[in-house]
Amino acid sequence: MFRINLPSNTGLFFMCLIMTSVSFVSAQTKITIQAGKPGAQISPTMYGIFFEDINFGADGGLYTELVKNRSFEFPESLMGWSKLQQEGAAGLLSVRDNNTFITGTAYGEPGNSHYLRIVVKKAGKGCGITNEGFRGIGLEKGKKYWFSIFARSSSDKMGFKVELVNADGRIVAQGRLDNVTKDWMRHIFSMNAIETEAKAKLNLLVTSEGSLDVDMISLFPDDSAASDSSTSMPIPGLRKDIVQMLSDMKPGFLRFPGGCIVEGYDLSLRYQWKNTIGEISQRKLIKNRWNTEFKHRLTADYYQSFGLGFYEFFVLCERIGAEPMPIINCGMACQFNSAQLAPMDQLGPYVQDALDLIEFANGPAESKWGKVRMSMGHPKPFNMKMIGIGNEQWGPQYIERYKVFAKAVKEKYPDMQLIAATGSDATIFPNGQKEIDYLWSQWRQLKPEFVDEHFYRNPEWFTENANWYDKYDRTGPKLFVGEYASQSVGVASPDNRNNWKCALYEAAFMTGMERNADIVKMTCYAPLFGHEDGWQWRPNLIWFDNLNVYGSANYYVQKLFSLNPGTNLLPVETSGPATPDDSKKALYINSTLDKKTGEVIVKAVNITPDSQAADIELQGISKVKKQAKAITLTAKSLTDENSLRESKKIFPAETSVAVTSPKFSYNFQPYSLTILRVPVE
Ligand code: AHR
């Protein structure tokens, strides 16, 4: 850092001259890039995404079912529903538990046997139920919504009306069904919304006396869901605007179905993929582990319906061009919760689940699980190449279980790449450094293809450790940075913010991960989603409510790295100033070559409040092609953040930059991430 003390009587003009010339000479950063020496390849999977059903990520979020507790399977059977008796009406509600029409043929454990009986004593203006949705039901004016239901009645003439009402109770869409018979049948019809409303409710009102049994009461927007009345399976009901945000990132992979959710509080609540496929009505619901995880954010109505299940995850991967990366439970429940273990001699079914999953994804259509995939609408294999064994596991119990999984998987599928874990934080492990050293000593011997490291630390940690991977063994397993996010207050604090400081400091760390792309092969931010009214954990990459979605500042950092990876690393040397307090570097830099487009890419993160002038030299290049591109992400203040109201406050700006020679200067804006793309010959 350069400081000058000026005499108090120095004239202002003279003072400015001195400061300008001195800072230009002394503080100018030099960036020398050996553009003619492309090195290690950047993996096409370098930047990916990590989905977990936390913060209403699936039900109430990405999955577009708008009715909560649609099949009355929540332990509190009428949660989300209440009785509705309009003028002159009287009736009774009771939840029953023997719906054999729906139960019985699922691939996993039998699922949804509950249904609701509405006994109408006086029909009046309508007697029935109302559903509150997931913190309301989001409706858009002019959009079509598909209502579906399984129903039977005590007589062949029963009918009911369905209304979608806004927050004031005014009807904004409606429909009617008059042909409910004595036998269970699925009925479906559409309704058009005449108003936009974020907090609508769904009313079902019986208009004649008798009894009506109902189950799987469902509402999907037209642009995502099953509009085909014959089957609800082939079209995953995923929210279009949210999927767009994901596909805009061009993610290299999708890690799913989560972190802790894979493990479960105890083994009964672990994620079992076989319960998440097949007919949606037969998927077995469980309590979401984030329902009660945080006392400060209890979410009593958080369950997993698995409408978004493993088949849909694979299809999603295909649609957004991401490699599927399923994580499987390895016979261990969350070690921060019950730490329950499947005994070693009872590990068989867990291992079989992993093998069957690979067959489900990749097996020929004639194989047992390939046939199931085909029956769901996807004869072609999903071409899954990797699988994670456990989430944040540690200790000798993990190692002995990992070995069993690794042996079984490799014996049957030698090319399947395995991902092994290193607990919840690769720096501050619960049992201290010894534990992480123990795990790494095992991984060096057992040689999984990837070792997964997680970092939830304060922003400063990310800049101070931008060189984290410089020191790693180049011959050991490759690295997967499977979860990381800068925490403005502390891990799991409800006060954490997705502010610009967190995003910018993560960007600095990312230059370091990218510089180590010879060993760091995959990286992703965590968690992915947060519902504005239904979150348990923050910060999150993408936020939404029932109608809108926006990317956090961190999202745009991830997106810019992901869209500008380049194909090969370039050696870079920098010399230059530190932050004003001398504690850190001012600029964090990495450079790559994009062989496909013939561009040198420079990523620069300026964490100081001053712009940083730099002399950049592309060595080994004879000519540059005049017009370079600069993409800049910055904010006025480190506390700035995007929000529903100001969703693009922090948003990339693209400009053309005239570059006439391989030696040029660039002024990196204060508090900015800049990506320069310089076409070269
Ligand atoms: O991302 C939130 C949680 O943090 C994940 O479920 C878990 O793997 C980690 O501890």
PDB file of N, CA and C in Angstrom, residues 332 335-336 391-400 402 420-444 451-453 468 472:
ATOM      1  N   MET A 332     -26.008 -43.854   6.860  1.00  0.00           N
ATOM      2  CA  MET A 332     -25.695 -42.962   7.978  1.00  0.00           C
ATOM      3  C   MET A 332     -26.687 -41.805   7.990  1.00  0.00           C
ATOM      4  N   GLN A 335     -24.977 -36.704  11.084  1.00  0.00           N
ATOM      5  CA  GLN A 335     -24.125 -36.869  12.265  1.00  0.00           C
ATOM      6  C   GLN A 335     -24.246 -35.708  13.248  1.00  0.00           C
ATOM      7  N   PHE A 336     -24.926 -34.639  12.824  1.00  0.00           N
ATOM      8  CA  PHE A 336     -25.229 -33.556  13.765  1.00  0.00           C
ATOM      9  C   PHE A 336     -26.554 -33.825  14.484  1.00  0.00           C
ATOM     10  N   ASN A 391     -23.394 -37.611   2.246  1.00  0.00           N
ATOM     11  CA  ASN A 391     -23.265 -36.150   2.134  1.00  0.00           C
ATOM     12  C   ASN A 391     -22.116 -35.671   3.009  1.00  0.00           C
ATOM     13  N   GLU A 392     -22.426 -35.093   4.159  1.00  0.00           N
ATOM     14  CA  GLU A 392     -21.347 -34.559   5.009  1.00  0.00           C
ATOM     15  C   GLU A 392     -20.976 -35.599   6.054  1.00  0.00           C
ATOM     16  N   GLN A 393     -20.437 -36.722   5.616  1.00  0.00           N
ATOM     17  CA  GLN A 393     -20.094 -37.814   6.529  1.00  0.00           C
ATOM     18  C   GLN A 393     -18.649 -37.706   6.958  1.00  0.00           C
ATOM     19  N   TRP A 394     -18.354 -38.321   8.114  1.00  0.00           N
ATOM     20  CA  TRP A 394     -16.970 -38.377   8.560  1.00  0.00           C
ATOM     21  C   TRP A 394     -16.784 -39.578   9.501  1.00  0.00           C
ATOM     22  N   GLY A 395     -15.558 -39.789   9.917  1.00  0.00           N
ATOM     23  CA  GLY A 395     -15.255 -40.815  10.917  1.00  0.00           C
ATOM     24  C   GLY A 395     -15.034 -42.197  10.299  1.00  0.00           C
ATOM     25  N   PRO A 396     -14.471 -43.122  11.108  1.00  0.00           N
ATOM     26  CA  PRO A 396     -14.194 -44.487  10.620  1.00  0.00           C
ATOM     27  C   PRO A 396     -15.465 -45.207  10.166  1.00  0.00           C
ATOM     28  N   GLN A 397     -16.618 -44.859  10.805  1.00  0.00           N
ATOM     29  CA  GLN A 397     -17.869 -45.509  10.385  1.00  0.00           C
ATOM     30  C   GLN A 397     -18.180 -45.172   8.924  1.00  0.00           C
ATOM     31  N   TYR A 398     -17.836 -43.945   8.554  1.00  0.00           N
ATOM     32  CA  TYR A 398     -18.062 -43.560   7.153  1.00  0.00           C
ATOM     33  C   TYR A 398     -17.129 -44.346   6.243  1.00  0.00           C
ATOM     34  N   ILE A 399     -15.877 -44.397   6.625  1.00  0.00           N
ATOM     35  CA  ILE A 399     -14.897 -45.062   5.757  1.00  0.00           C
ATOM     36  C   ILE A 399     -15.292 -46.522   5.526  1.00  0.00           C
ATOM     37  N   GLU A 400     -15.704 -47.210   6.610  1.00  0.00           N
ATOM     38  CA  GLU A 400     -16.016 -48.639   6.399  1.00  0.00           C
ATOM     39  C   GLU A 400     -17.260 -48.812   5.526  1.00  0.00           C
ATOM     40  N   TYR A 402     -18.239 -46.537   3.209  1.00  0.00           N
ATOM     41  CA  TYR A 402     -17.826 -46.109   1.864  1.00  0.00           C
ATOM     42  C   TYR A 402     -17.192 -47.269   1.098  1.00  0.00           C
ATOM     43  N   ALA A 420     -16.510 -38.795  -2.627  1.00  0.00           N
ATOM     44  CA  ALA A 420     -16.415 -39.054  -1.186  1.00  0.00           C
ATOM     45  C   ALA A 420     -16.439 -37.725  -0.440  1.00  0.00           C
ATOM     46  N   ALA A 421     -16.852 -37.766   0.829  1.00  0.00           N
ATOM     47  CA  ALA A 421     -17.090 -36.530   1.585  1.00  0.00           C
ATOM     48  C   ALA A 421     -15.978 -36.233   2.585  1.00  0.00           C
ATOM     49  N   THR A 422     -15.970 -35.000   3.069  1.00  0.00           N
ATOM     50  CA  THR A 422     -15.035 -34.615   4.140  1.00  0.00           C
ATOM     51  C   THR A 422     -15.783 -33.851   5.235  1.00  0.00           C
ATOM     52  N   GLY A 423     -16.955 -34.353   5.602  1.00  0.00           N
ATOM     53  CA  GLY A 423     -17.702 -33.698   6.673  1.00  0.00           C
ATOM     54  C   GLY A 423     -18.314 -32.392   6.234  1.00  0.00           C
ATOM     55  N   SER A 424     -18.586 -31.547   7.225  1.00  0.00           N
ATOM     56  CA  SER A 424     -19.372 -30.349   6.926  1.00  0.00           C
ATOM     57  C   SER A 424     -18.526 -29.125   6.622  1.00  0.00           C
ATOM     58  N   ASP A 425     -17.254 -29.179   6.920  1.00  0.00           N
ATOM     59  CA  ASP A 425     -16.419 -28.012   6.648  1.00  0.00           C
ATOM     60  C   ASP A 425     -14.970 -28.468   6.561  1.00  0.00           C
ATOM     61  N   ALA A 426     -14.357 -28.175   5.456  1.00  0.00           N
ATOM     62  CA  ALA A 426     -12.998 -28.678   5.240  1.00  0.00           C
ATOM     63  C   ALA A 426     -11.964 -27.875   6.027  1.00  0.00           C
ATOM     64  N   THR A 427     -12.418 -26.926   6.877  1.00  0.00           N
ATOM     65  CA  THR A 427     -11.440 -26.149   7.647  1.00  0.00           C
ATOM     66  C   THR A 427     -11.657 -26.257   9.154  1.00  0.00           C
ATOM     67  N   ILE A 428     -12.911 -26.225   9.575  1.00  0.00           N
ATOM     68  CA  ILE A 428     -13.173 -26.218  11.026  1.00  0.00           C
ATOM     69  C   ILE A 428     -13.964 -27.450  11.396  1.00  0.00           C
ATOM     70  N   PHE A 429     -13.443 -28.580  11.145  1.00  0.00           N
ATOM     71  CA  PHE A 429     -14.145 -29.823  11.316  1.00  0.00           C
ATOM     72  C   PHE A 429     -14.521 -30.037  12.770  1.00  0.00           C
ATOM     73  N   PRO A 430     -15.685 -30.662  13.059  1.00  0.00           N
ATOM     74  CA  PRO A 430     -16.119 -30.795  14.455  1.00  0.00           C
ATOM     75  C   PRO A 430     -15.037 -31.375  15.357  1.00  0.00           C
ATOM     76  N   ASN A 431     -14.311 -32.359  14.857  1.00  0.00           N
ATOM     77  CA  ASN A 431     -13.293 -32.960  15.720  1.00  0.00           C
ATOM     78  C   ASN A 431     -11.893 -32.418  15.464  1.00  0.00           C
ATOM     79  N   GLY A 432     -11.829 -31.274  14.801  1.00  0.00           N
ATOM     80  CA  GLY A 432     -10.524 -30.647  14.629  1.00  0.00           C
ATOM     81  C   GLY A 432      -9.752 -31.186  13.442  1.00  0.00           C
ATOM     82  N   GLN A 433      -8.557 -30.691  13.301  1.00  0.00           N
ATOM     83  CA  GLN A 433      -7.718 -30.982  12.140  1.00  0.00           C
ATOM     84  C   GLN A 433      -7.455 -32.471  11.947  1.00  0.00           C
ATOM     85  N   LYS A 434      -7.352 -33.199  13.080  1.00  0.00           N
ATOM     86  CA  LYS A 434      -7.027 -34.628  12.974  1.00  0.00           C
ATOM     87  C   LYS A 434      -8.041 -35.365  12.122  1.00  0.00           C
ATOM     88  N   GLU A 435      -9.287 -34.975  12.288  1.00  0.00           N
ATOM     89  CA  GLU A 435     -10.357 -35.662  11.560  1.00  0.00           C
ATOM     90  C   GLU A 435     -10.202 -35.469  10.056  1.00  0.00           C
ATOM     91  N   ILE A 436      -9.940 -34.237   9.661  1.00  0.00           N
ATOM     92  CA  ILE A 436      -9.818 -33.976   8.224  1.00  0.00           C
ATOM     93  C   ILE A 436      -8.564 -34.671   7.687  1.00  0.00           C
ATOM     94  N   ASP A 437      -7.499 -34.676   8.488  1.00  0.00           N
ATOM     95  CA  ASP A 437      -6.273 -35.372   8.057  1.00  0.00           C
ATOM     96  C   ASP A 437      -6.538 -36.870   7.908  1.00  0.00           C
ATOM     97  N   TYR A 438      -7.325 -37.397   8.857  1.00  0.00           N
ATOM     98  CA  TYR A 438      -7.661 -38.823   8.794  1.00  0.00           C
ATOM     99  C   TYR A 438      -8.416 -39.125   7.499  1.00  0.00           C
ATOM    100  N   LEU A 439      -9.430 -38.300   7.211  1.00  0.00           N
ATOM    101  CA  LEU A 439     -10.230 -38.556   6.005  1.00  0.00           C
ATOM    102  C   LEU A 439      -9.366 -38.487   4.753  1.00  0.00           C
ATOM    103  N   TRP A 440      -8.542 -37.445   4.692  1.00  0.00           N
ATOM    104  CA  TRP A 440      -7.707 -37.302   3.492  1.00  0.00           C
ATOM    105  C   TRP A 440      -6.704 -38.459   3.361  1.00  0.00           C
ATOM    106  N   SER A 441      -6.204 -38.944   4.512  1.00  0.00           N
ATOM    107  CA  SER A 441      -5.256 -40.067   4.416  1.00  0.00           C
ATOM    108  C   SER A 441      -5.984 -41.282   3.842  1.00  0.00           C
ATOM    109  N   GLN A 442      -7.272 -41.432   4.195  1.00  0.00           N
ATOM    110  CA  GLN A 442      -8.063 -42.543   3.645  1.00  0.00           C
ATOM    111  C   GLN A 442      -8.329 -42.339   2.154  1.00  0.00           C
ATOM    112  N   TRP A 443      -8.693 -41.108   1.813  1.00  0.00           N
ATOM    113  CA  TRP A 443      -9.042 -40.870   0.396  1.00  0.00           C
ATOM    114  C   TRP A 443      -7.826 -41.051  -0.502  1.00  0.00           C
ATOM    115  N   ARG A 444      -6.656 -40.707   0.033  1.00  0.00           N
ATOM    116  CA  ARG A 444      -5.456 -40.905  -0.796  1.00  0.00           C
ATOM    117  C   ARG A 444      -5.262 -42.387  -1.114  1.00  0.00           C
ATOM    118  N   VAL A 451     -13.145 -35.805  -4.220  1.00  0.00           N
ATOM    119  CA  VAL A 451     -13.394 -35.576  -2.796  1.00  0.00           C
ATOM    120  C   VAL A 451     -14.125 -34.234  -2.671  1.00  0.00           C
ATOM    121  N   ASP A 452     -15.208 -34.272  -1.898  1.00  0.00           N
ATOM    122  CA  ASP A 452     -16.106 -33.125  -1.787  1.00  0.00           C
ATOM    123  C   ASP A 452     -15.743 -32.299  -0.543  1.00  0.00           C
ATOM    124  N   GLU A 453     -15.476 -31.004  -0.735  1.00  0.00           N
ATOM    125  CA  GLU A 453     -15.169 -30.120   0.406  1.00  0.00           C
ATOM    126  C   GLU A 453     -16.212 -29.005   0.501  1.00  0.00           C
ATOM    127  N   TRP A 468      -6.315 -21.412  -1.458  1.00  0.00           N
ATOM    128  CA  TRP A 468      -6.560 -22.659  -0.713  1.00  0.00           C
ATOM    129  C   TRP A 468      -6.051 -23.898  -1.464  1.00  0.00           C
ATOM    130  N   TYR A 472      -2.539 -28.035  -2.611  1.00  0.00           N
ATOM    131  CA  TYR A 472      -3.013 -29.426  -2.638  1.00  0.00           C
ATOM    132  C   TYR A 472      -2.135 -30.304  -3.530  1.00  0.00           C
TER     133      TYR A 472
END
